Amino acid sequence: MIEATHLYKHFGALTAVRDVSLRAADGRITGLLGPNGAGKSTTLRMLYTVLRPDAGDALIDGHSAVQAPLEAARRLGVLAHGAGIYPNLTARENILYFGALHGLARAAARARAAELVGLLEMEEFADRRAKGFSQGERLKTALARALVHRPRNLVLDEPTNGLDVMAVRALRRLLGSLREAGHCVLLSSHVMQEVSALCDDVVVIAHGIVLASGTPAAIRTRTGTGSLEEAFVALIAGTGGI
Ligand code: ADP
Ligand code: MG
């Protein structure tokens, strides 16, 4: 479970995130939905402890991202925006390397890498160097790497960016199975349809402010609109436009 409370972050004069609170529950997929520049990546980076909030905190299974960042990060798998994988390593070596960073013993890391290669259907390219991988192959490698230490919570920043239809389907299946297994999945997106299709709960953010949160149905009802897309437009319009 991920719980953010009153997060603030500014860069010079620009306040990127102002008073963001959100909760992503176990066994559910939560979508952080907002236009470009809304503050999604900044919020997620504070959750996964690479950015220290100016105020507020985030609890990862009860561990403070500010007070106990190592404890918090251990419970998180992270797919960062445009996450770089090492081009001179094979996909499997990329996974093993992250396993080592997380303190997994060699044999355990190898077993886990083999399991992930099977789970994510990576057999065909697992032992090729990542240099020249397709977007989908890169994503699967980055996802496997994020899952190597069996984190309870998974944070993904715009995971479907640049993916083809098949890769998106594979990602959906994987996130669905993580949800079934009781994991907490939090992803960001600026694509409404994606969030509608994937997420159990949605947090709408614009200009660094949370405009609404709840199930897609609850947000539609609250805004008196027929679709999440209309609800989103209505909410954004209320803040003076994108
Ligand atoms: P999103 O992920 O929703 O597109 P971001 O969180 O990346 O939005 O950015 C929110 C705002 O903060 C944007 O105006 C962006 O330019 C700014 N911003 C993000 N990171 C930095 C940074 N490291 N330095 C300065 N400004 C930043
Ligand atoms: Mg972003």
PDB file of C-alpha atoms and ligand atoms in Angstrom:
ATOM      1  CA  MET A   1       0.000   0.000   0.000  1.00  0.00           C
ATOM      2  CA  ILE A   2       1.202   3.463  -0.893  1.00  0.00           C
ATOM      3  CA  GLU A   3      -0.076   6.503   0.952  1.00  0.00           C
ATOM      4  CA  ALA A   4       1.073  10.010   0.131  1.00  0.00           C
ATOM      5  CA  THR A   5       0.123  12.858   2.408  1.00  0.00           C
ATOM      6  CA  HIS A   6       0.386  16.559   1.609  1.00  0.00           C
ATOM      7  CA  LEU A   7       3.336  16.303  -0.755  1.00  0.00           C
ATOM      8  CA  TYR A   8       4.888  19.536  -1.955  1.00  0.00           C
ATOM      9  CA  LYS A   9       7.765  20.059  -4.366  1.00  0.00           C
ATOM     10  CA  HIS A  10       8.993  23.195  -6.014  1.00  0.00           C
ATOM     11  CA  PHE A  11      11.767  23.826  -8.522  1.00  0.00           C
ATOM     12  CA  GLY A  12      12.821  27.457  -8.093  1.00  0.00           C
ATOM     13  CA  ALA A  13       9.740  29.580  -8.607  1.00  0.00           C
ATOM     14  CA  LEU A  14       7.721  26.702 -10.043  1.00  0.00           C
ATOM     15  CA  THR A  15       5.599  24.642  -7.668  1.00  0.00           C
ATOM     16  CA  ALA A  16       5.367  21.307  -9.466  1.00  0.00           C
ATOM     17  CA  VAL A  17       3.399  19.460  -6.763  1.00  0.00           C
ATOM     18  CA  ARG A  18       1.184  21.194  -4.229  1.00  0.00           C
ATOM     19  CA  ASP A  19      -0.516  19.324  -1.450  1.00  0.00           C
ATOM     20  CA  VAL A  20      -0.876  15.971  -3.195  1.00  0.00           C
ATOM     21  CA  SER A  21      -2.375  13.225  -1.089  1.00  0.00           C
ATOM     22  CA  LEU A  22      -3.262   9.868  -2.553  1.00  0.00           C
ATOM     23  CA  ARG A  23      -3.658   6.255  -1.607  1.00  0.00           C
ATOM     24  CA  ALA A  24      -2.961   3.235  -3.770  1.00  0.00           C
ATOM     25  CA  ALA A  25      -4.405   0.098  -2.185  1.00  0.00           C
ATOM     26  CA  ASP A  26      -3.230  -3.503  -2.322  1.00  0.00           C
ATOM     27  CA  GLY A  27      -4.909  -5.700  -4.902  1.00  0.00           C
ATOM     28  CA  ARG A  28      -5.829  -2.698  -7.023  1.00  0.00           C
ATOM     29  CA  ILE A  29      -4.415  -0.794  -9.960  1.00  0.00           C
ATOM     30  CA  THR A  30      -4.411   2.941  -9.300  1.00  0.00           C
ATOM     31  CA  GLY A  31      -3.916   5.433 -12.111  1.00  0.00           C
ATOM     32  CA  LEU A  32      -2.418   8.891 -11.673  1.00  0.00           C
ATOM     33  CA  LEU A  33      -3.997  10.682 -14.600  1.00  0.00           C
ATOM     34  CA  GLY A  34      -3.104  14.146 -15.828  1.00  0.00           C
ATOM     35  CA  PRO A  35      -1.846  16.197 -18.766  1.00  0.00           C
ATOM     36  CA  ASN A  36       1.837  16.748 -19.494  1.00  0.00           C
ATOM     37  CA  GLY A  37       3.434  18.886 -16.834  1.00  0.00           C
ATOM     38  CA  ALA A  38       0.749  18.053 -14.264  1.00  0.00           C
ATOM     39  CA  GLY A  39       3.269  16.840 -11.718  1.00  0.00           C
ATOM     40  CA  LYS A  40       2.858  13.091 -12.164  1.00  0.00           C
ATOM     41  CA  SER A  41       6.536  12.186 -12.504  1.00  0.00           C
ATOM     42  CA  THR A  42       7.520  14.554  -9.696  1.00  0.00           C
ATOM     43  CA  THR A  43       4.931  12.944  -7.412  1.00  0.00           C
ATOM     44  CA  LEU A  44       6.053   9.427  -8.278  1.00  0.00           C
ATOM     45  CA  ARG A  45       9.727  10.306  -7.843  1.00  0.00           C
ATOM     46  CA  MET A  46       8.982  11.462  -4.297  1.00  0.00           C
ATOM     47  CA  LEU A  47       7.151   8.171  -3.660  1.00  0.00           C
ATOM     48  CA  TYR A  48      10.060   6.095  -4.875  1.00  0.00           C
ATOM     49  CA  THR A  49      12.519   8.148  -2.867  1.00  0.00           C
ATOM     50  CA  VAL A  50      14.744   9.685  -5.551  1.00  0.00           C
ATOM     51  CA  LEU A  51      13.328  13.122  -4.832  1.00  0.00           C
ATOM     52  CA  ARG A  52      12.886  14.490  -1.349  1.00  0.00           C
ATOM     53  CA  PRO A  53       9.623  16.349  -0.803  1.00  0.00           C
ATOM     54  CA  ASP A  54       9.730  19.945   0.463  1.00  0.00           C
ATOM     55  CA  ALA A  55       6.833  18.971   2.690  1.00  0.00           C
ATOM     56  CA  GLY A  56       4.647  15.951   3.235  1.00  0.00           C
ATOM     57  CA  ASP A  57       5.577  12.310   3.194  1.00  0.00           C
ATOM     58  CA  ALA A  58       4.740   9.002   1.607  1.00  0.00           C
ATOM     59  CA  LEU A  59       4.357   5.690   3.372  1.00  0.00           C
ATOM     60  CA  ILE A  60       5.217   2.505   1.533  1.00  0.00           C
ATOM     61  CA  ASP A  61       3.663  -0.358   3.506  1.00  0.00           C
ATOM     62  CA  GLY A  62       3.997   1.976   6.465  1.00  0.00           C
ATOM     63  CA  HIS A  63       7.633   2.953   5.872  1.00  0.00           C
ATOM     64  CA  SER A  64       8.321   6.634   5.405  1.00  0.00           C
ATOM     65  CA  ALA A  65       9.946   7.651   2.108  1.00  0.00           C
ATOM     66  CA  VAL A  66      11.490  10.609   3.964  1.00  0.00           C
ATOM     67  CA  GLN A  67      12.516   9.026   7.272  1.00  0.00           C
ATOM     68  CA  ALA A  68      13.317   5.500   6.089  1.00  0.00           C
ATOM     69  CA  PRO A  69      13.961   5.697   2.336  1.00  0.00           C
ATOM     70  CA  LEU A  70      15.846   2.388   2.156  1.00  0.00           C
ATOM     71  CA  GLU A  71      13.092   0.494   3.936  1.00  0.00           C
ATOM     72  CA  ALA A  72      10.515   2.164   1.699  1.00  0.00           C
ATOM     73  CA  ALA A  73      12.448   1.562  -1.529  1.00  0.00           C
ATOM     74  CA  ARG A  74      12.960  -2.110  -0.727  1.00  0.00           C
ATOM     75  CA  ARG A  75       9.204  -2.565  -0.906  1.00  0.00           C
ATOM     76  CA  LEU A  76       8.930  -0.866  -4.275  1.00  0.00           C
ATOM     77  CA  GLY A  77       9.473  -1.946  -7.838  1.00  0.00           C
ATOM     78  CA  VAL A  78       9.974   1.068 -10.058  1.00  0.00           C
ATOM     79  CA  LEU A  79       9.588   1.598 -13.762  1.00  0.00           C
ATOM     80  CA  ALA A  80      10.842   5.142 -14.222  1.00  0.00           C
ATOM     81  CA  HIS A  81       9.901   7.315 -17.152  1.00  0.00           C
ATOM     82  CA  GLY A  82      12.156   6.404 -20.063  1.00  0.00           C
ATOM     83  CA  ALA A  83      14.055   4.046 -17.771  1.00  0.00           C
ATOM     84  CA  GLY A  84      17.449   3.327 -19.238  1.00  0.00           C
ATOM     85  CA  ILE A  85      18.571  -0.257 -19.403  1.00  0.00           C
ATOM     86  CA  TYR A  86      22.215  -1.094 -19.924  1.00  0.00           C
ATOM     87  CA  PRO A  87      22.696  -1.540 -23.675  1.00  0.00           C
ATOM     88  CA  ASN A  88      25.838  -3.654 -23.408  1.00  0.00           C
ATOM     89  CA  LEU A  89      24.209  -6.170 -21.094  1.00  0.00           C
ATOM     90  CA  THR A  90      21.712  -8.778 -22.211  1.00  0.00           C
ATOM     91  CA  ALA A  91      18.173  -8.568 -20.887  1.00  0.00           C
ATOM     92  CA  ARG A  92      18.944 -11.341 -18.423  1.00  0.00           C
ATOM     93  CA  GLU A  93      22.135  -9.629 -17.266  1.00  0.00           C
ATOM     94  CA  ASN A  94      20.180  -6.423 -16.724  1.00  0.00           C
ATOM     95  CA  ILE A  95      17.824  -8.359 -14.442  1.00  0.00           C
ATOM     96  CA  LEU A  96      20.675 -10.092 -12.607  1.00  0.00           C
ATOM     97  CA  TYR A  97      22.462  -6.807 -12.078  1.00  0.00           C
ATOM     98  CA  PHE A  98      19.407  -5.345 -10.371  1.00  0.00           C
ATOM     99  CA  GLY A  99      19.051  -8.511  -8.349  1.00  0.00           C
ATOM    100  CA  ALA A 100      22.585  -7.973  -7.071  1.00  0.00           C
ATOM    101  CA  LEU A 101      21.815  -4.331  -6.261  1.00  0.00           C
ATOM    102  CA  HIS A 102      18.890  -5.529  -4.179  1.00  0.00           C
ATOM    103  CA  GLY A 103      21.152  -7.943  -2.343  1.00  0.00           C
ATOM    104  CA  LEU A 104      19.847 -11.172  -3.852  1.00  0.00           C
ATOM    105  CA  ALA A 105      22.245 -14.119  -3.747  1.00  0.00           C
ATOM    106  CA  ARG A 106      23.502 -15.258  -7.148  1.00  0.00           C
ATOM    107  CA  ALA A 107      21.510 -18.465  -7.314  1.00  0.00           C
ATOM    108  CA  ALA A 108      18.330 -16.777  -6.125  1.00  0.00           C
ATOM    109  CA  ALA A 109      18.780 -13.979  -8.676  1.00  0.00           C
ATOM    110  CA  ARG A 110      19.319 -16.495 -11.495  1.00  0.00           C
ATOM    111  CA  ALA A 111      16.205 -18.421 -10.527  1.00  0.00           C
ATOM    112  CA  ARG A 112      14.155 -15.270 -10.285  1.00  0.00           C
ATOM    113  CA  ALA A 113      15.466 -13.990 -13.636  1.00  0.00           C
ATOM    114  CA  ALA A 114      14.500 -17.280 -15.290  1.00  0.00           C
ATOM    115  CA  GLU A 115      11.049 -17.047 -13.734  1.00  0.00           C
ATOM    116  CA  LEU A 116      10.570 -13.468 -14.964  1.00  0.00           C
ATOM    117  CA  VAL A 117      11.817 -14.324 -18.451  1.00  0.00           C
ATOM    118  CA  GLY A 118       9.081 -16.961 -18.596  1.00  0.00           C
ATOM    119  CA  LEU A 119       6.404 -14.792 -17.024  1.00  0.00           C
ATOM    120  CA  LEU A 120       7.050 -11.867 -19.364  1.00  0.00           C
ATOM    121  CA  GLU A 121       7.607 -14.087 -22.418  1.00  0.00           C
ATOM    122  CA  MET A 122      11.131 -12.821 -22.969  1.00  0.00           C
ATOM    123  CA  GLU A 123      12.720 -16.107 -24.068  1.00  0.00           C
ATOM    124  CA  GLU A 124      13.419 -14.911 -27.591  1.00  0.00           C
ATOM    125  CA  PHE A 125      15.549 -11.937 -26.600  1.00  0.00           C
ATOM    126  CA  ALA A 126      16.578 -12.623 -23.003  1.00  0.00           C
ATOM    127  CA  ASP A 127      20.152 -13.449 -23.919  1.00  0.00           C
ATOM    128  CA  ARG A 128      20.645 -10.764 -26.527  1.00  0.00           C
ATOM    129  CA  ARG A 129      22.339  -7.477 -25.772  1.00  0.00           C
ATOM    130  CA  ALA A 130      19.798  -4.763 -25.058  1.00  0.00           C
ATOM    131  CA  LYS A 131      21.330  -2.482 -27.655  1.00  0.00           C
ATOM    132  CA  GLY A 132      18.808  -2.297 -30.503  1.00  0.00           C
ATOM    133  CA  PHE A 133      15.884  -3.721 -28.514  1.00  0.00           C
ATOM    134  CA  SER A 134      12.408  -2.693 -29.640  1.00  0.00           C
ATOM    135  CA  GLN A 135      10.379  -0.485 -27.304  1.00  0.00           C
ATOM    136  CA  GLY A 136       8.395  -3.529 -26.153  1.00  0.00           C
ATOM    137  CA  GLU A 137      11.535  -5.545 -25.452  1.00  0.00           C
ATOM    138  CA  ARG A 138      13.016  -2.665 -23.507  1.00  0.00           C
ATOM    139  CA  LEU A 139       9.839  -2.303 -21.469  1.00  0.00           C
ATOM    140  CA  LYS A 140       9.734  -5.989 -20.601  1.00  0.00           C
ATOM    141  CA  THR A 141      13.379  -5.889 -19.552  1.00  0.00           C
ATOM    142  CA  ALA A 142      12.787  -2.817 -17.384  1.00  0.00           C
ATOM    143  CA  LEU A 143       9.690  -4.427 -15.853  1.00  0.00           C
ATOM    144  CA  ALA A 144      11.496  -7.668 -15.093  1.00  0.00           C
ATOM    145  CA  ARG A 145      14.250  -5.641 -13.480  1.00  0.00           C
ATOM    146  CA  ALA A 146      11.691  -3.746 -11.380  1.00  0.00           C
ATOM    147  CA  LEU A 147      10.169  -7.025 -10.183  1.00  0.00           C
ATOM    148  CA  VAL A 148      13.364  -8.926  -9.460  1.00  0.00           C
ATOM    149  CA  HIS A 149      13.156  -8.487  -5.673  1.00  0.00           C
ATOM    150  CA  ARG A 150       9.443  -9.393  -5.543  1.00  0.00           C
ATOM    151  CA  PRO A 151       8.289  -5.979  -4.357  1.00  0.00           C
ATOM    152  CA  ARG A 152       4.807  -5.724  -2.846  1.00  0.00           C
ATOM    153  CA  ASN A 153       4.292  -2.384  -4.569  1.00  0.00           C
ATOM    154  CA  LEU A 154       4.918  -1.404  -8.161  1.00  0.00           C
ATOM    155  CA  VAL A 155       5.199   2.178  -9.438  1.00  0.00           C
ATOM    156  CA  LEU A 156       5.208   2.742 -13.196  1.00  0.00           C
ATOM    157  CA  ASP A 157       5.658   6.141 -14.820  1.00  0.00           C
ATOM    158  CA  GLU A 158       3.817   6.229 -18.160  1.00  0.00           C
ATOM    159  CA  PRO A 159       4.512   2.557 -18.814  1.00  0.00           C
ATOM    160  CA  THR A 160       2.668   2.301 -22.132  1.00  0.00           C
ATOM    161  CA  ASN A 161       4.431   5.232 -23.820  1.00  0.00           C
ATOM    162  CA  GLY A 162       5.543   4.199 -27.283  1.00  0.00           C
ATOM    163  CA  LEU A 163       4.347   0.611 -26.992  1.00  0.00           C
ATOM    164  CA  ASP A 164       2.572  -1.237 -29.769  1.00  0.00           C
ATOM    165  CA  VAL A 165      -0.759  -2.946 -29.225  1.00  0.00           C
ATOM    166  CA  MET A 166       0.734  -6.349 -28.463  1.00  0.00           C
ATOM    167  CA  ALA A 167       3.111  -4.955 -25.881  1.00  0.00           C
ATOM    168  CA  VAL A 168       0.285  -3.017 -24.202  1.00  0.00           C
ATOM    169  CA  ARG A 169      -1.762  -6.216 -24.026  1.00  0.00           C
ATOM    170  CA  ALA A 170       1.143  -8.067 -22.468  1.00  0.00           C
ATOM    171  CA  LEU A 171       1.601  -5.277 -19.925  1.00  0.00           C
ATOM    172  CA  ARG A 172      -2.092  -5.328 -19.069  1.00  0.00           C
ATOM    173  CA  ARG A 173      -2.002  -9.066 -18.503  1.00  0.00           C
ATOM    174  CA  LEU A 174       1.010  -8.731 -16.238  1.00  0.00           C
ATOM    175  CA  LEU A 175      -0.477  -5.892 -14.184  1.00  0.00           C
ATOM    176  CA  GLY A 176      -3.729  -7.854 -13.935  1.00  0.00           C
ATOM    177  CA  SER A 177      -1.922 -10.880 -12.550  1.00  0.00           C
ATOM    178  CA  LEU A 178      -0.003  -8.722 -10.055  1.00  0.00           C
ATOM    179  CA  ARG A 179      -3.315  -7.287  -8.901  1.00  0.00           C
ATOM    180  CA  GLU A 180      -4.777 -10.780  -8.508  1.00  0.00           C
ATOM    181  CA  ALA A 181      -1.767 -11.701  -6.390  1.00  0.00           C
ATOM    182  CA  GLY A 182      -2.600  -8.775  -4.086  1.00  0.00           C
ATOM    183  CA  HIS A 183       0.106  -6.353  -5.162  1.00  0.00           C
ATOM    184  CA  CYS A 184      -0.337  -2.606  -5.137  1.00  0.00           C
ATOM    185  CA  VAL A 185       0.137  -1.114  -8.601  1.00  0.00           C
ATOM    186  CA  LEU A 186       0.363   2.637  -9.159  1.00  0.00           C
ATOM    187  CA  LEU A 187       0.893   3.951 -12.678  1.00  0.00           C
ATOM    188  CA  SER A 188       0.813   7.350 -14.302  1.00  0.00           C
ATOM    189  CA  SER A 189      -0.649   8.191 -17.666  1.00  0.00           C
ATOM    190  CA  HIS A 190      -1.897  11.105 -19.704  1.00  0.00           C
ATOM    191  CA  VAL A 191      -4.051   8.751 -21.781  1.00  0.00           C
ATOM    192  CA  MET A 192      -7.617   8.544 -20.594  1.00  0.00           C
ATOM    193  CA  GLN A 193      -8.609   5.377 -22.426  1.00  0.00           C
ATOM    194  CA  GLU A 194      -5.711   3.553 -20.935  1.00  0.00           C
ATOM    195  CA  VAL A 195      -6.597   4.525 -17.400  1.00  0.00           C
ATOM    196  CA  SER A 196     -10.253   3.687 -18.003  1.00  0.00           C
ATOM    197  CA  ALA A 197      -9.306   0.252 -19.295  1.00  0.00           C
ATOM    198  CA  LEU A 198      -6.695  -0.596 -16.693  1.00  0.00           C
ATOM    199  CA  CYS A 199      -7.364   1.091 -13.410  1.00  0.00           C
ATOM    200  CA  ASP A 200      -9.643   0.341 -10.478  1.00  0.00           C
ATOM    201  CA  ASP A 201      -8.989   3.725  -8.898  1.00  0.00           C
ATOM    202  CA  VAL A 202      -8.020   7.015 -10.478  1.00  0.00           C
ATOM    203  CA  VAL A 203      -6.371  10.141  -9.125  1.00  0.00           C
ATOM    204  CA  VAL A 204      -6.773  13.096 -11.461  1.00  0.00           C
ATOM    205  CA  ILE A 205      -4.008  15.673 -11.201  1.00  0.00           C
ATOM    206  CA  ALA A 206      -3.372  18.979 -12.972  1.00  0.00           C
ATOM    207  CA  HIS A 207      -1.075  21.893 -12.107  1.00  0.00           C
ATOM    208  CA  GLY A 208       0.298  19.817  -9.249  1.00  0.00           C
ATOM    209  CA  ILE A 209      -3.102  19.580  -7.564  1.00  0.00           C
ATOM    210  CA  VAL A 210      -5.339  16.555  -7.081  1.00  0.00           C
ATOM    211  CA  LEU A 211      -8.677  17.394  -8.685  1.00  0.00           C
ATOM    212  CA  ALA A 212     -10.510  14.174  -7.975  1.00  0.00           C
ATOM    213  CA  SER A 213      -9.921  10.645  -6.838  1.00  0.00           C
ATOM    214  CA  GLY A 214     -11.980   7.484  -6.656  1.00  0.00           C
ATOM    215  CA  THR A 215     -13.231   4.796  -8.955  1.00  0.00           C
ATOM    216  CA  PRO A 216     -13.838   5.882 -12.566  1.00  0.00           C
ATOM    217  CA  ALA A 217     -17.566   5.430 -11.928  1.00  0.00           C
ATOM    218  CA  ALA A 218     -17.495   7.623  -8.821  1.00  0.00           C
ATOM    219  CA  ILE A 219     -15.598  10.361 -10.651  1.00  0.00           C
ATOM    220  CA  ARG A 220     -18.076  10.252 -13.548  1.00  0.00           C
ATOM    221  CA  THR A 221     -20.969  10.522 -11.117  1.00  0.00           C
ATOM    222  CA  ARG A 222     -19.388  13.370  -9.166  1.00  0.00           C
ATOM    223  CA  THR A 223     -18.750  15.423 -12.271  1.00  0.00           C
ATOM    224  CA  GLY A 224     -22.096  14.482 -13.801  1.00  0.00           C
ATOM    225  CA  THR A 225     -20.453  13.241 -16.952  1.00  0.00           C
ATOM    226  CA  GLY A 226     -20.908  10.107 -19.002  1.00  0.00           C
ATOM    227  CA  SER A 227     -17.320   9.053 -19.457  1.00  0.00           C
ATOM    228  CA  LEU A 228     -14.037   9.409 -17.645  1.00  0.00           C
ATOM    229  CA  GLU A 229     -12.831  11.486 -20.577  1.00  0.00           C
ATOM    230  CA  GLU A 230     -15.659  13.988 -20.154  1.00  0.00           C
ATOM    231  CA  ALA A 231     -15.098  13.991 -16.400  1.00  0.00           C
ATOM    232  CA  PHE A 232     -11.433  14.740 -16.959  1.00  0.00           C
ATOM    233  CA  VAL A 233     -12.191  17.608 -19.336  1.00  0.00           C
ATOM    234  CA  ALA A 234     -14.742  19.003 -16.882  1.00  0.00           C
ATOM    235  CA  LEU A 235     -12.270  18.831 -14.004  1.00  0.00           C
ATOM    236  CA  ILE A 236      -9.443  20.423 -15.988  1.00  0.00           C
ATOM    237  CA  ALA A 237     -11.758  23.165 -17.270  1.00  0.00           C
ATOM    238  CA  GLY A 238     -12.561  23.976 -13.647  1.00  0.00           C
ATOM    239  CA  THR A 239      -8.904  24.832 -13.027  1.00  0.00           C
ATOM    240  CA  GLY A 240      -8.657  27.270 -15.908  1.00  0.00           C
ATOM    241  CA  GLY A 241      -7.551  24.954 -18.661  1.00  0.00           C
ATOM    242  CA  ILE A 242      -4.618  22.749 -19.468  1.00  0.00           C
TER     243      ILE A 242
HETATM  244  P1  ADP B   1       4.291  15.196 -15.678  1.00  0.00           P
HETATM  245  O1  ADP B   1       5.053  13.965 -15.329  1.00  0.00           O
HETATM  246  O2  ADP B   1       2.883  15.178 -15.174  1.00  0.00           O
HETATM  247  O3  ADP B   1       4.327  15.503 -17.146  1.00  0.00           O
HETATM  248  P2  ADP B   1       6.367  16.533 -14.169  1.00  0.00           P
HETATM  249  O4  ADP B   1       6.202  16.071 -12.770  1.00  0.00           O
HETATM  250  O5  ADP B   1       7.456  15.912 -14.975  1.00  0.00           O
HETATM  251  O6  ADP B   1       4.974  16.434 -14.929  1.00  0.00           O
HETATM  252  O7  ADP B   1       6.623  18.098 -14.167  1.00  0.00           O
HETATM  253  C1  ADP B   1       5.822  18.999 -13.446  1.00  0.00           C
HETATM  254  C2  ADP B   1       6.380  20.387 -13.621  1.00  0.00           C
HETATM  255  O8  ADP B   1       7.624  20.464 -12.942  1.00  0.00           O
HETATM  256  C3  ADP B   1       6.680  20.741 -15.080  1.00  0.00           C
HETATM  257  O9  ADP B   1       6.378  22.106 -15.256  1.00  0.00           O
HETATM  258  C4  ADP B   1       8.149  20.478 -15.208  1.00  0.00           C
HETATM  259  O10 ADP B   1       8.736  21.274 -16.208  1.00  0.00           O
HETATM  260  C5  ADP B   1       8.670  20.812 -13.830  1.00  0.00           C
HETATM  261  N1  ADP B   1       9.848  20.032 -13.453  1.00  0.00           N
HETATM  262  C6  ADP B   1       9.907  18.701 -13.271  1.00  0.00           C
HETATM  263  N2  ADP B   1      11.138  18.301 -12.888  1.00  0.00           N
HETATM  264  C7  ADP B   1      11.890  19.434 -12.824  1.00  0.00           C
HETATM  265  C8  ADP B   1      13.257  19.687 -12.476  1.00  0.00           C
HETATM  266  N3  ADP B   1      14.082  18.705 -12.106  1.00  0.00           N
HETATM  267  N4  ADP B   1      13.673  20.981 -12.525  1.00  0.00           N
HETATM  268  C9  ADP B   1      12.832  21.963 -12.872  1.00  0.00           C
HETATM  269  N5  ADP B   1      11.544  21.794 -13.203  1.00  0.00           N
HETATM  270  C10 ADP B   1      11.069  20.543 -13.184  1.00  0.00           C
HETATM  271 MG    MG B   2       6.028  12.595 -16.513  1.00  0.00          MG
END
